[in-house]
Short mmCIF file of C-alpha atoms in Angstrom, two decimals:
data_model
loop_
_atom_site.label_atom_id
_atom_site.label_comp_id
_atom_site.label_asym_id
_atom_site.label_seq_id
_atom_site.Cartn_x
_atom_site.Cartn_y
_atom_site.Cartn_z
CA UNK A 1 0.00 0.00 0.00
CA UNK A 2 2.86 2.37 0.81
CA UNK A 3 4.40 1.83 -2.65
CA UNK A 4 1.04 2.62 -4.23
CA UNK A 5 0.88 5.80 -2.15
CA UNK A 6 4.36 6.86 -3.30
CA UNK A 7 3.42 6.26 -6.94
CA UNK A 8 0.26 8.31 -6.47
CA UNK A 9 2.26 11.20 -4.98
CA UNK A 10 4.74 11.19 -7.88
CA UNK A 11 1.90 11.09 -10.40
CA UNK A 12 0.30 14.16 -8.84
CA UNK A 13 3.68 15.91 -8.63
CA UNK A 14 4.31 15.33 -12.32
CA UNK A 15 0.91 16.40 -13.65
CA UNK A 16 0.26 19.25 -11.23
CA UNK A 17 3.66 20.88 -11.73
CA UNK A 18 3.40 24.50 -12.93
CA UNK A 19 6.08 23.92 -15.57
CA UNK A 20 4.39 20.86 -17.09
CA UNK A 21 3.49 22.57 -20.35
CA UNK A 22 7.00 23.94 -20.76
CA UNK A 23 8.63 20.50 -20.56
CA UNK A 24 6.22 18.51 -22.74
CA UNK A 25 8.19 19.30 -25.91
CA UNK A 26 11.44 18.13 -24.33
CA UNK A 27 9.77 14.93 -23.09
CA UNK A 28 8.39 14.20 -26.55
CA UNK A 29 11.84 14.71 -28.06
CA UNK A 30 13.44 12.45 -25.43
CA UNK A 31 10.70 9.89 -26.07
CA UNK A 32 11.55 9.75 -29.77
CA UNK A 33 15.24 9.53 -28.93
CA UNK A 34 14.57 6.65 -26.52
CA UNK A 35 12.45 4.86 -29.13
CA UNK A 36 15.24 5.25 -31.68
CA UNK A 37 17.75 3.75 -29.23
CA UNK A 38 15.44 0.82 -28.47
CA UNK A 39 14.96 0.06 -32.17
CA UNK A 40 18.71 0.38 -32.75
CA UNK A 41 19.51 -2.10 -29.98
CA UNK A 42 16.75 -4.42 -31.19
CA UNK A 43 18.14 -4.40 -34.73
CA UNK A 44 21.67 -4.96 -33.41
CA UNK A 45 20.47 -7.92 -31.35
CA UNK A 46 18.81 -9.50 -34.38
CA UNK A 47 21.86 -9.23 -36.65
CA UNK A 48 24.50 -9.93 -33.98
CA UNK A 49 24.59 -13.72 -34.42
CA UNK A 50 24.69 -13.82 -38.25
CA UNK A 51 27.10 -10.88 -38.28
CA UNK A 52 29.59 -12.57 -35.94
CA UNK A 53 29.20 -15.86 -37.81
CA UNK A 54 30.04 -14.12 -41.07
CA UNK A 55 33.07 -12.27 -39.70
CA UNK A 56 34.34 -15.15 -37.53
CA UNK A 57 33.06 -18.33 -39.22
CA UNK A 58 35.27 -20.64 -37.12
CA UNK A 59 34.27 -19.25 -33.72
CA UNK A 60 31.21 -19.61 -31.50
CA UNK A 61 29.26 -16.29 -31.48
CA UNK A 62 28.25 -16.85 -27.85
CA UNK A 63 31.87 -17.19 -26.73
CA UNK A 64 32.78 -14.11 -28.76
CA UNK A 65 30.06 -12.07 -27.04
CA UNK A 66 31.21 -13.29 -23.62
CA UNK A 67 34.80 -12.30 -24.43
CA UNK A 68 33.69 -8.68 -24.96
CA UNK A 69 31.56 -8.44 -21.81
CA UNK A 70 34.33 -6.67 -19.87
CA UNK A 71 34.26 -3.75 -22.33
CA UNK A 72 30.47 -3.65 -22.18
CA UNK A 73 30.46 -3.59 -18.37
CA UNK A 74 33.12 -0.86 -18.26
CA UNK A 75 31.49 1.27 -20.97
CA UNK A 76 28.03 0.84 -19.46
CA UNK A 77 29.27 1.95 -16.04
CA UNK A 78 30.95 5.08 -17.45
CA UNK A 79 27.87 5.95 -19.51
CA UNK A 80 25.61 5.56 -16.47
CA UNK A 81 27.84 7.73 -14.31
CA UNK A 82 27.60 10.57 -16.80
CA UNK A 83 23.93 10.31 -17.71
CA UNK A 84 21.98 8.29 -15.13
CA UNK A 85 20.86 9.91 -11.89
CA UNK A 86 19.08 8.36 -8.92
CA UNK A 87 15.30 8.71 -9.42
CA UNK A 88 14.52 10.74 -6.33
CA UNK A 89 11.21 11.94 -4.97
CA UNK A 90 10.48 14.86 -2.65
CA UNK A 91 11.17 13.03 0.58
CA UNK A 92 11.59 15.87 3.07
CA UNK A 93 7.83 16.37 3.57
CA UNK A 94 7.56 12.62 4.25
CA UNK A 95 10.19 12.67 7.01
CA UNK A 96 7.85 14.43 9.44
CA UNK A 97 5.15 11.80 8.84
CA UNK A 98 4.94 8.32 10.44
CA UNK A 99 6.60 6.63 7.46
CA UNK A 100 9.65 4.46 7.95
CA UNK A 101 12.76 5.75 6.23
CA UNK A 102 13.54 2.21 5.11
CA UNK A 103 10.36 2.14 3.02
CA UNK A 104 11.22 5.40 1.30
CA UNK A 105 14.76 4.23 0.53
CA UNK A 106 13.57 0.85 -0.75
CA UNK A 107 11.06 2.56 -3.01
CA UNK A 108 13.68 4.86 -4.52
CA UNK A 109 16.15 2.01 -5.09
CA UNK A 110 13.57 -0.33 -6.57
CA UNK A 111 12.36 2.42 -8.83
CA UNK A 112 15.92 2.84 -10.12
CA UNK A 113 15.95 -0.82 -11.18
CA UNK A 114 13.18 0.05 -13.67
CA UNK A 115 15.35 2.69 -15.33
CA UNK A 116 15.44 3.02 -19.10
CA UNK A 117 19.17 2.25 -18.93
CA UNK A 118 18.36 -1.18 -17.50
CA UNK A 119 15.77 -2.06 -20.15
CA UNK A 120 17.87 -0.90 -23.10
CA UNK A 121 20.42 -3.79 -23.00
CA UNK A 122 17.55 -6.30 -22.91
CA UNK A 123 16.61 -5.27 -26.45
CA UNK A 124 20.04 -6.54 -27.48
CA UNK A 125 20.30 -9.54 -25.17
CA UNK A 126 16.86 -11.09 -25.76
CA UNK A 127 16.94 -11.17 -29.61
CA UNK A 128 20.45 -12.65 -29.49
CA UNK A 129 19.33 -15.23 -26.92
CA UNK A 130 16.28 -16.17 -29.01
CA UNK A 131 18.56 -16.61 -32.03
CA UNK A 132 20.80 -18.92 -29.98
CA UNK A 133 17.78 -21.06 -29.06
CA UNK A 134 16.72 -21.30 -32.72
CA UNK A 135 20.28 -22.47 -33.48
CA UNK A 136 19.82 -25.46 -31.15
CA UNK A 137 21.70 -24.09 -28.14
CA UNK A 138 20.43 -25.58 -24.82
CA UNK A 139 17.30 -23.64 -23.86
CA UNK A 140 17.91 -23.72 -20.10
CA UNK A 141 21.52 -22.63 -20.45
CA UNK A 142 20.61 -19.74 -22.77
CA UNK A 143 17.86 -18.53 -20.44
CA UNK A 144 20.25 -18.59 -17.46
CA UNK A 145 22.85 -16.75 -19.58
CA UNK A 146 20.28 -14.05 -20.39
CA UNK A 147 19.34 -13.82 -16.72
CA UNK A 148 23.02 -13.44 -15.78
CA UNK A 149 23.45 -10.49 -18.15
CA UNK A 150 20.27 -8.90 -16.79
CA UNK A 151 21.66 -9.24 -13.27
CA UNK A 152 25.00 -7.74 -14.35
CA UNK A 153 23.03 -4.79 -15.75
CA UNK A 154 21.37 -4.30 -12.35
CA UNK A 155 24.76 -4.60 -10.61
CA UNK A 156 26.04 -1.76 -12.79
CA UNK A 157 22.90 0.20 -11.97
CA UNK A 158 23.47 0.12 -8.20
CA UNK A 159 27.26 0.26 -8.44
CA UNK A 160 26.91 3.54 -10.32
CA UNK A 161 25.05 5.12 -7.39
CA UNK A 162 27.72 3.99 -4.92
CA UNK A 163 30.45 5.58 -7.04
CA UNK A 164 28.40 8.74 -7.46
CA UNK A 165 27.69 9.04 -3.73
CA UNK A 166 31.41 8.97 -2.89
CA UNK A 167 32.36 11.44 -5.62
CA UNK A 168 29.47 13.90 -5.27
CA UNK A 169 31.37 16.33 -3.04
CA UNK A 170 34.40 16.67 -5.29
CA UNK A 171 34.95 19.04 -8.19
CA UNK A 172 35.39 17.18 -11.48
CA UNK A 173 34.20 14.04 -9.71
CA UNK A 174 34.33 12.08 -12.96
CA UNK A 175 38.15 12.08 -12.95
CA UNK A 176 38.53 9.23 -10.37
CA UNK A 177 36.13 7.06 -12.38
CA UNK A 178 37.88 7.86 -15.66
CA UNK A 179 41.27 7.16 -14.05
CA UNK A 180 40.06 3.86 -12.56
CA UNK A 181 38.49 2.83 -15.86
CA UNK A 182 41.71 3.70 -17.69
CA UNK A 183 43.75 1.61 -15.24
CA UNK A 184 41.42 -1.39 -15.57
CA UNK A 185 41.44 -1.06 -19.35
CA UNK A 186 45.24 -0.79 -19.40
CA UNK A 187 45.73 -3.79 -17.12
CA UNK A 188 43.45 -5.83 -19.33
CA UNK A 189 44.91 -4.54 -22.61
CA UNK A 190 48.50 -5.35 -21.65
CA UNK A 191 47.48 -8.74 -20.16
CA UNK A 192 48.71 -7.80 -16.69
CA UNK A 193 45.34 -8.77 -15.23
CA UNK A 194 42.96 -10.13 -17.84
CA UNK A 195 39.61 -8.88 -16.58
CA UNK A 196 38.10 -9.80 -19.93
CA UNK A 197 38.98 -13.47 -19.41
CA UNK A 198 37.82 -13.41 -15.79
CA UNK A 199 34.35 -12.10 -16.68
CA UNK A 200 34.17 -14.27 -19.79
CA UNK A 201 35.11 -17.43 -17.88
CA UNK A 202 32.61 -16.56 -15.15
CA UNK A 203 29.70 -16.12 -17.58
CA UNK A 204 30.74 -19.26 -19.49
CA UNK A 205 30.71 -21.17 -16.19
CA UNK A 206 27.17 -19.92 -15.50
CA UNK A 207 26.13 -21.00 -19.01
CA UNK A 208 27.53 -24.52 -18.47
CA UNK A 209 26.45 -24.87 -14.82
CA UNK A 210 23.37 -22.71 -14.03
CA UNK A 211 23.94 -23.20 -10.29
CA UNK A 212 26.69 -20.55 -10.49
CA UNK A 213 24.00 -17.90 -11.13
CA UNK A 214 24.00 -17.63 -7.33
CA UNK A 215 27.28 -15.66 -7.50
CA UNK A 216 25.99 -12.59 -9.43
CA UNK A 217 22.76 -12.69 -7.39
CA UNK A 218 24.76 -12.46 -4.14
CA UNK A 219 26.84 -9.60 -5.57
CA UNK A 220 23.65 -7.79 -6.52
CA UNK A 221 22.19 -8.22 -3.03
CA UNK A 222 25.39 -6.94 -1.38
CA UNK A 223 25.56 -3.85 -3.62
CA UNK A 224 21.85 -3.16 -3.02
CA UNK A 225 22.38 -3.30 0.75
CA UNK A 226 25.37 -0.95 0.50
CA UNK A 227 23.20 1.51 -1.46
CA UNK A 228 20.45 1.16 1.13
CA UNK A 229 22.86 1.93 3.96
CA UNK A 230 24.31 5.00 2.17
CA UNK A 231 20.93 6.49 1.29
CA UNK A 232 19.42 5.79 4.70
CA UNK A 233 22.22 7.74 6.38
CA UNK A 234 21.52 10.73 4.15
CA UNK A 235 17.76 10.70 4.67
CA UNK A 236 17.45 13.34 7.37
CA UNK A 237 15.81 16.76 7.40
CA UNK A 238 19.13 18.33 8.36
CA UNK A 239 21.15 16.07 6.10
CA UNK A 240 22.23 18.95 3.90
CA UNK A 241 23.56 21.03 6.81
CA UNK A 242 27.31 21.26 7.10
CA UNK A 243 29.04 20.14 10.28
CA UNK A 244 31.62 22.87 10.09
CA UNK A 245 32.00 26.19 8.35
CA UNK A 246 34.72 26.45 5.76
CA UNK A 247 36.90 29.52 5.47
CA UNK A 248 36.32 31.45 2.28
CA UNK A 249 39.23 33.09 0.55
CA UNK A 250 37.85 36.47 -0.41
CA UNK A 251 39.29 39.22 -2.56
CA UNK A 252 38.25 42.79 -3.10
CA UNK A 253 38.68 42.35 -6.88
CA UNK A 254 39.56 46.01 -7.22
CA UNK A 255 40.58 45.52 -10.83
CA UNK A 256 36.93 45.08 -11.84
CA UNK A 257 36.40 48.78 -11.18
CA UNK A 258 38.21 49.41 -14.47
CA UNK A 259 35.09 48.12 -16.26
CA UNK A 260 32.94 51.00 -15.03
CA UNK A 261 29.25 50.42 -14.31
CA UNK A 262 29.40 46.71 -15.09
CA UNK A 263 32.25 46.20 -12.59
CA UNK A 264 30.04 45.38 -9.57
CA UNK A 265 28.15 42.75 -11.58
CA UNK A 266 31.40 41.18 -12.79
CA UNK A 267 32.67 41.12 -9.20
CA UNK A 268 29.56 39.22 -8.13
CA UNK A 269 29.93 36.75 -11.02
CA UNK A 270 33.58 36.04 -10.24
CA UNK A 271 32.80 35.47 -6.55
CA UNK A 272 29.89 33.24 -7.54
CA UNK A 273 32.20 31.17 -9.77
CA UNK A 274 34.85 30.62 -7.10
CA UNK A 275 32.51 29.99 -4.15
CA UNK A 276 30.19 27.33 -5.57
CA UNK A 277 30.75 23.76 -6.72
CA UNK A 278 28.62 24.02 -9.84
CA UNK A 279 30.19 27.19 -11.19
CA UNK A 280 33.72 26.26 -10.14
CA UNK A 281 33.63 23.40 -12.64
CA UNK A 282 33.51 25.94 -15.49
CA UNK A 283 37.08 26.94 -14.59
CA UNK A 284 38.39 23.37 -14.74
CA UNK A 285 36.49 22.67 -17.95
CA UNK A 286 38.04 25.87 -19.37
CA UNK A 287 41.49 24.36 -18.78
CA UNK A 288 40.47 21.10 -20.47
CA UNK A 289 39.00 23.04 -23.39
CA UNK A 290 42.21 25.00 -23.82
CA UNK A 291 44.12 21.72 -24.16
CA UNK A 292 41.53 20.21 -26.52
CA UNK A 293 43.59 21.14 -29.58
CA UNK A 294 46.38 18.81 -28.46
CA UNK A 295 44.06 15.82 -28.93
CA UNK A 296 43.23 16.98 -32.48
CA UNK A 297 46.47 18.39 -33.84
CA UNK A 298 48.59 15.49 -32.58
CA UNK A 299 46.25 12.95 -34.17
CA UNK A 300 47.75 11.69 -37.46
CA UNK A 301 44.27 11.03 -38.78
CA UNK A 302 43.41 14.75 -38.56
CA UNK A 303 46.48 15.85 -40.52
CA UNK A 304 45.47 18.06 -43.43
CA UNK A 305 41.84 18.42 -42.34
CA UNK A 306 41.95 22.21 -42.23
CA UNK A 307 38.17 22.76 -41.67
CA UNK A 308 38.60 21.33 -38.19
CA UNK A 309 40.95 24.19 -37.30
CA UNK A 310 38.02 26.59 -36.98
CA UNK A 311 36.05 24.08 -34.90
CA UNK A 312 38.93 23.67 -32.46
CA UNK A 313 39.44 27.44 -32.44
CA UNK A 314 35.81 28.19 -31.59
CA UNK A 315 35.76 25.46 -28.95
CA UNK A 316 39.08 26.23 -27.24
CA UNK A 317 38.66 30.02 -27.14
CA UNK A 318 34.95 29.84 -26.33
CA UNK A 319 34.78 26.99 -23.84
CA UNK A 320 34.09 29.31 -20.89
CA UNK A 321 31.64 31.32 -22.99
CA UNK A 322 29.68 28.16 -23.73
CA UNK A 323 29.74 26.61 -20.25
CA UNK A 324 29.05 29.80 -18.34
CA UNK A 325 26.92 31.63 -20.89
CA UNK A 326 24.44 28.83 -21.57
CA UNK A 327 23.11 29.14 -18.00
CA UNK A 328 22.67 32.92 -17.94
CA UNK A 329 20.62 34.05 -16.00
CA UNK A 330 20.02 30.70 -14.26
CA UNK A 331 23.23 31.12 -12.25
CA UNK A 332 21.38 33.86 -10.36
CA UNK A 333 18.11 31.93 -10.10
CA UNK A 334 18.33 31.53 -6.31
CA UNK A 335 18.14 35.29 -5.81
CA UNK A 336 16.77 36.37 -9.20
CA UNK A 337 13.59 37.81 -7.67
CA UNK A 338 15.66 39.94 -5.28
CA UNK A 339 17.94 41.03 -8.13
CA UNK A 340 15.01 42.11 -10.27
CA UNK A 341 13.53 44.13 -7.39
CA UNK A 342 16.62 46.35 -7.28
CA UNK A 343 17.00 49.63 -9.12
CA UNK A 344 19.35 48.31 -11.78
CA UNK A 345 19.30 48.45 -15.54
CA UNK A 346 18.92 45.07 -17.17
CA UNK A 347 21.19 46.25 -19.95
CA UNK A 348 24.07 46.71 -17.47
CA UNK A 349 23.39 43.27 -16.01
CA UNK A 350 23.66 41.63 -19.44
CA UNK A 351 26.61 43.76 -20.45
CA UNK A 352 28.57 42.46 -17.46
CA UNK A 353 27.97 38.88 -18.66
CA UNK A 354 29.04 39.89 -22.17
CA UNK A 355 32.19 41.58 -20.85
CA UNK A 356 33.15 38.58 -18.71
CA UNK A 357 32.71 36.18 -21.63
CA UNK A 358 34.63 38.45 -24.00
CA UNK A 359 37.43 38.73 -21.47
CA UNK A 360 37.61 34.92 -21.24
CA UNK A 361 37.84 34.56 -25.05
CA UNK A 362 40.78 36.98 -25.19
CA UNK A 363 42.61 35.22 -22.34
CA UNK A 364 42.07 31.77 -23.85
CA UNK A 365 43.30 32.93 -27.26
CA UNK A 366 46.46 34.40 -25.72
CA UNK A 367 47.07 31.20 -23.73
CA UNK A 368 46.54 29.21 -26.93
CA UNK A 369 49.18 31.09 -28.95
CA UNK A 370 51.66 28.17 -28.51
CA UNK A 371 49.43 26.23 -30.94
CA UNK A 372 51.44 28.07 -33.62
CA UNK A 373 53.83 25.12 -33.18
CA UNK A 374 51.42 23.18 -35.41
CA UNK A 375 51.57 25.85 -38.11
CA UNK A 376 50.59 29.46 -38.75
CA UNK A 377 47.25 28.32 -40.21
CA UNK A 378 46.24 26.95 -36.82
CA UNK A 379 46.96 30.24 -35.05
CA UNK A 380 45.24 32.27 -37.79
CA UNK A 381 42.14 30.05 -37.57
CA UNK A 382 42.09 30.44 -33.77
CA UNK A 383 42.36 34.21 -34.16
CA UNK A 384 39.41 34.24 -36.58
CA UNK A 385 37.45 31.95 -34.24
CA UNK A 386 38.13 34.24 -31.25
CA UNK A 387 36.78 37.27 -33.15
CA UNK A 388 33.74 35.21 -34.19
CA UNK A 389 33.17 34.18 -30.58
CA UNK A 390 33.29 37.80 -29.40
CA UNK A 391 31.12 39.23 -32.16
CA UNK A 392 28.62 36.42 -32.77
CA UNK A 393 28.60 33.64 -30.18
CA UNK A 394 28.43 35.97 -27.16
CA UNK A 395 25.25 37.49 -28.57
CA UNK A 396 23.81 34.12 -29.60
CA UNK A 397 24.28 32.61 -26.16
CA UNK A 398 22.85 35.66 -24.38
CA UNK A 399 19.85 35.57 -26.68
CA UNK A 400 19.38 31.86 -25.89
CA UNK A 401 19.43 32.70 -22.18
CA UNK A 402 16.21 34.69 -22.58
CA UNK A 403 14.44 31.32 -23.02
CA UNK A 404 16.02 29.82 -19.90
CA UNK A 405 13.39 28.62 -17.43
CA UNK A 406 15.36 26.12 -15.35
CA UNK A 407 16.53 26.79 -11.81
CA UNK A 408 20.07 25.86 -10.71
CA UNK A 409 21.17 24.84 -7.23
CA UNK A 410 24.76 26.08 -6.95
CA UNK A 411 25.54 23.85 -3.95
CA UNK A 412 25.00 20.62 -5.82
CA UNK A 413 27.64 18.42 -7.38
CA UNK A 414 29.37 20.12 -10.28
CA UNK A 415 30.46 17.44 -12.72
CA UNK A 416 27.82 16.23 -15.17
CA UNK A 417 25.00 17.80 -13.21
CA UNK A 418 22.15 18.35 -15.69
CA UNK A 419 19.98 20.44 -13.37
CA UNK A 420 19.07 23.62 -15.20
CA UNK A 421 19.53 21.97 -18.59
CA UNK A 422 16.63 22.36 -20.98
CA UNK A 423 15.99 22.20 -24.71
CA UNK A 424 17.77 25.54 -25.22
CA UNK A 425 21.06 24.17 -23.83
CA UNK A 426 20.93 21.23 -26.22
CA UNK A 427 20.01 23.22 -29.31
CA UNK A 428 22.29 26.21 -28.73
CA UNK A 429 25.33 24.15 -29.72
CA UNK A 430 24.22 24.17 -33.37
CA UNK A 431 24.78 27.90 -34.00
CA UNK A 432 27.72 28.04 -31.59
CA UNK A 433 29.85 25.28 -33.10
CA UNK A 434 28.36 23.79 -36.24
CA UNK A 435 27.39 27.04 -37.98
CA UNK A 436 30.89 28.59 -38.07
CA UNK A 437 32.40 25.28 -39.10
CA UNK A 438 29.80 24.87 -41.87
CA UNK A 439 30.38 28.41 -43.17
CA UNK A 440 34.17 28.00 -43.00
CA UNK A 441 34.07 24.62 -44.76
CA UNK A 442 31.82 25.89 -47.56
CA UNK A 443 34.00 28.90 -48.32
CA UNK A 444 37.20 26.89 -47.81
CA UNK A 445 36.44 24.65 -50.78
CA UNK A 446 35.29 27.63 -52.84
CA UNK A 447 37.87 30.32 -52.02
CA UNK A 448 40.64 28.77 -49.92
CA UNK A 449 41.86 28.96 -46.33
CA UNK A 450 42.72 32.65 -45.99
CA UNK A 451 39.49 33.92 -47.53
CA UNK A 452 37.32 31.61 -45.42
CA UNK A 453 39.10 32.79 -42.25
CA UNK A 454 38.53 36.41 -43.29
CA UNK A 455 34.81 35.74 -43.79
CA UNK A 456 34.57 34.30 -40.27
CA UNK A 457 36.43 37.36 -38.97
CA UNK A 458 34.14 39.75 -40.86
CA UNK A 459 31.10 38.12 -39.27
CA UNK A 460 32.66 38.66 -35.86
CA UNK A 461 33.57 42.27 -36.62
CA UNK A 462 30.01 42.97 -37.80
CA UNK A 463 28.75 41.62 -34.49
CA UNK A 464 31.04 44.01 -32.63
CA UNK A 465 30.01 46.97 -34.82
CA UNK A 466 26.29 46.35 -34.25
CA UNK A 467 26.80 45.33 -30.62
CA UNK A 468 24.65 48.13 -29.16
CA UNK A 469 21.66 47.41 -31.39
CA UNK A 470 21.95 43.67 -30.84
CA UNK A 471 22.11 44.13 -27.07
CA UNK A 472 19.02 46.36 -27.14
CA UNK A 473 17.16 43.58 -28.92
CA UNK A 474 18.41 40.92 -26.48
CA UNK A 475 17.60 43.13 -23.48
CA UNK A 476 14.06 43.50 -24.82
CA UNK A 477 13.75 39.70 -24.96
CA UNK A 478 14.84 39.41 -21.33
CA UNK A 479 12.46 42.14 -20.20
CA UNK A 480 9.59 40.42 -22.00
CA UNK A 481 10.46 37.17 -20.19
CA UNK A 482 11.29 38.78 -16.84
CA UNK A 483 8.20 37.70 -14.91
CA UNK A 484 8.10 34.28 -16.57
CA UNK A 485 11.66 33.72 -15.36
CA UNK A 486 10.81 34.87 -11.85
CA UNK A 487 7.92 32.42 -11.74
CA UNK A 488 9.99 29.57 -13.24
CA UNK A 489 12.95 30.13 -10.88
CA UNK A 490 10.56 29.92 -7.92
CA UNK A 491 9.82 26.31 -8.90
CA UNK A 492 11.94 23.27 -8.05
CA UNK A 493 12.74 21.49 -11.31
#
C-alpha cells in the first residue's frame, strides 16, 4: 500500500507541476530519442549472431560475445555515471510523517531498477538469446545466460550510485572514475590482469552450470544493501547542513572597477564562480578546453583536415563562454527575484555577462598562442574563431538565455549535473559550433583557407560593430520574459 501511495504522490507531482506545459516538448523529443535507441539495440540484437558468424566463421558467437563483456560492463558503467541519476522523490515532507525511512529508501532504489538504462540492453540480449535457441543451443543454459546479463546490468545500476555518492562532493568528480576505468582497461589490454577473461570465464561457467548464477545474485544483493545503507544515512531533514563552516578566501577584486558600471556585476559573477561547486567546474572545464587542440592536432588522422581548425578554435577560445553563458541568467536563479527588485538596468546586467565572456575569449586565445607550433594556419584560424566568438557567439548565447526557465542549485555536485539543462542548452550548440564550421568549410572549398578565415572574422567584426543594437534587442527579450523567469525560478525542477 505504501508503494502505491508513493506512486500516487509522484503522479500528482508530475501532472500538477506549474512547468508541465513547458517541458512537454522536451519529453516528446526524449521519447523519440529513446524509441530510436530501443529500435537500434533491437536491430543490433537480431543481426549480432549472423554478423559474428560471417566475420568469424570458425568461432562460436556466444563465446565471442562473452569475451567482450568486460568492455560492455566498463562502458556501461561510465555511460551511467555521466547520464543516469538516482530517481529521487520529494522526501523531506515525508520525514515528518509516520513513514519508515527504510520504506522510502527501498522505493527509490527499486524504482531505479526500472530505469530506461536497464531495459535498453535487454533489447540486445533477448533477440540474441532467441537466435541462440533457434540455433539449437540448450534452452535452459541460454535462459540462465540471459538472466546473468540482466543481473550484471542491475549490478552496474546500483554500483553507479555507490560511485556517485562517494564522488558527489568533489569538483570534477568524474576524474577518479575515468582514471580507474583507464587503469582497468590498461591492465586488461596489456594482459597484466585479464579482466576480460575473468568475466568471460565466469559467464561461461554460468552457461555450463546454471547453479553458479548464485554468484551474481549475491553480488547484486550486497551492492543493493550498500546503497540502502548509504541512502538511509543521508535521509534526514538536516542532512544537507554542514558540520563545520569552511573559510572562504575572499578578494576585493579592485581591478573590476576598471570596467565602469558593469564592474560590480562582474565582481559578483567572479565570486559566484569561485565559491560554488557548480560554477567552479567551469574553470576546470576551461582548462580542459584549452588543451583540446592537443588531442586533435597530434592525431595523425586529422592531418590536413583544415576545416577542423576553426572548430577547435571556436571550442578552445569559447569553452568558458559556452559553459558559463548557456546558463545565464540561471546562475542567479536563487536570488533572481531579489535582483530584479533592485533599481538596476537590465542592460548593465547583461553587459557584465558579455564583458566577462569576452574577457575569457581573449585570455584563452592568448594562452593558446603556442598552438602556432602546429603551423601558422592553426593560429590564424584560432584568431578568426576568437573574433567570431566575441562578435557572434556571445550574442547568440545571451539571446538563448532569454528562453532559460530552469533553476540551478549552486551547492549541488558540479560534474555532469544536468539540473538547469533544458531544450535551449541542447540546441544552442548548433549555432555556436556547427554554424561557423559549416560556413568556414563551404567557403574553404570555394575560395581557400585565408578567404574563409577572413569571412569568419568579418562576421565577428560585424557583431562588434552592431553590438549596441543587438544588445538592445536581447535586453528586450529578457524584459519580456522577466516575470516568466521569476515564476519559473521559484519552482523546483
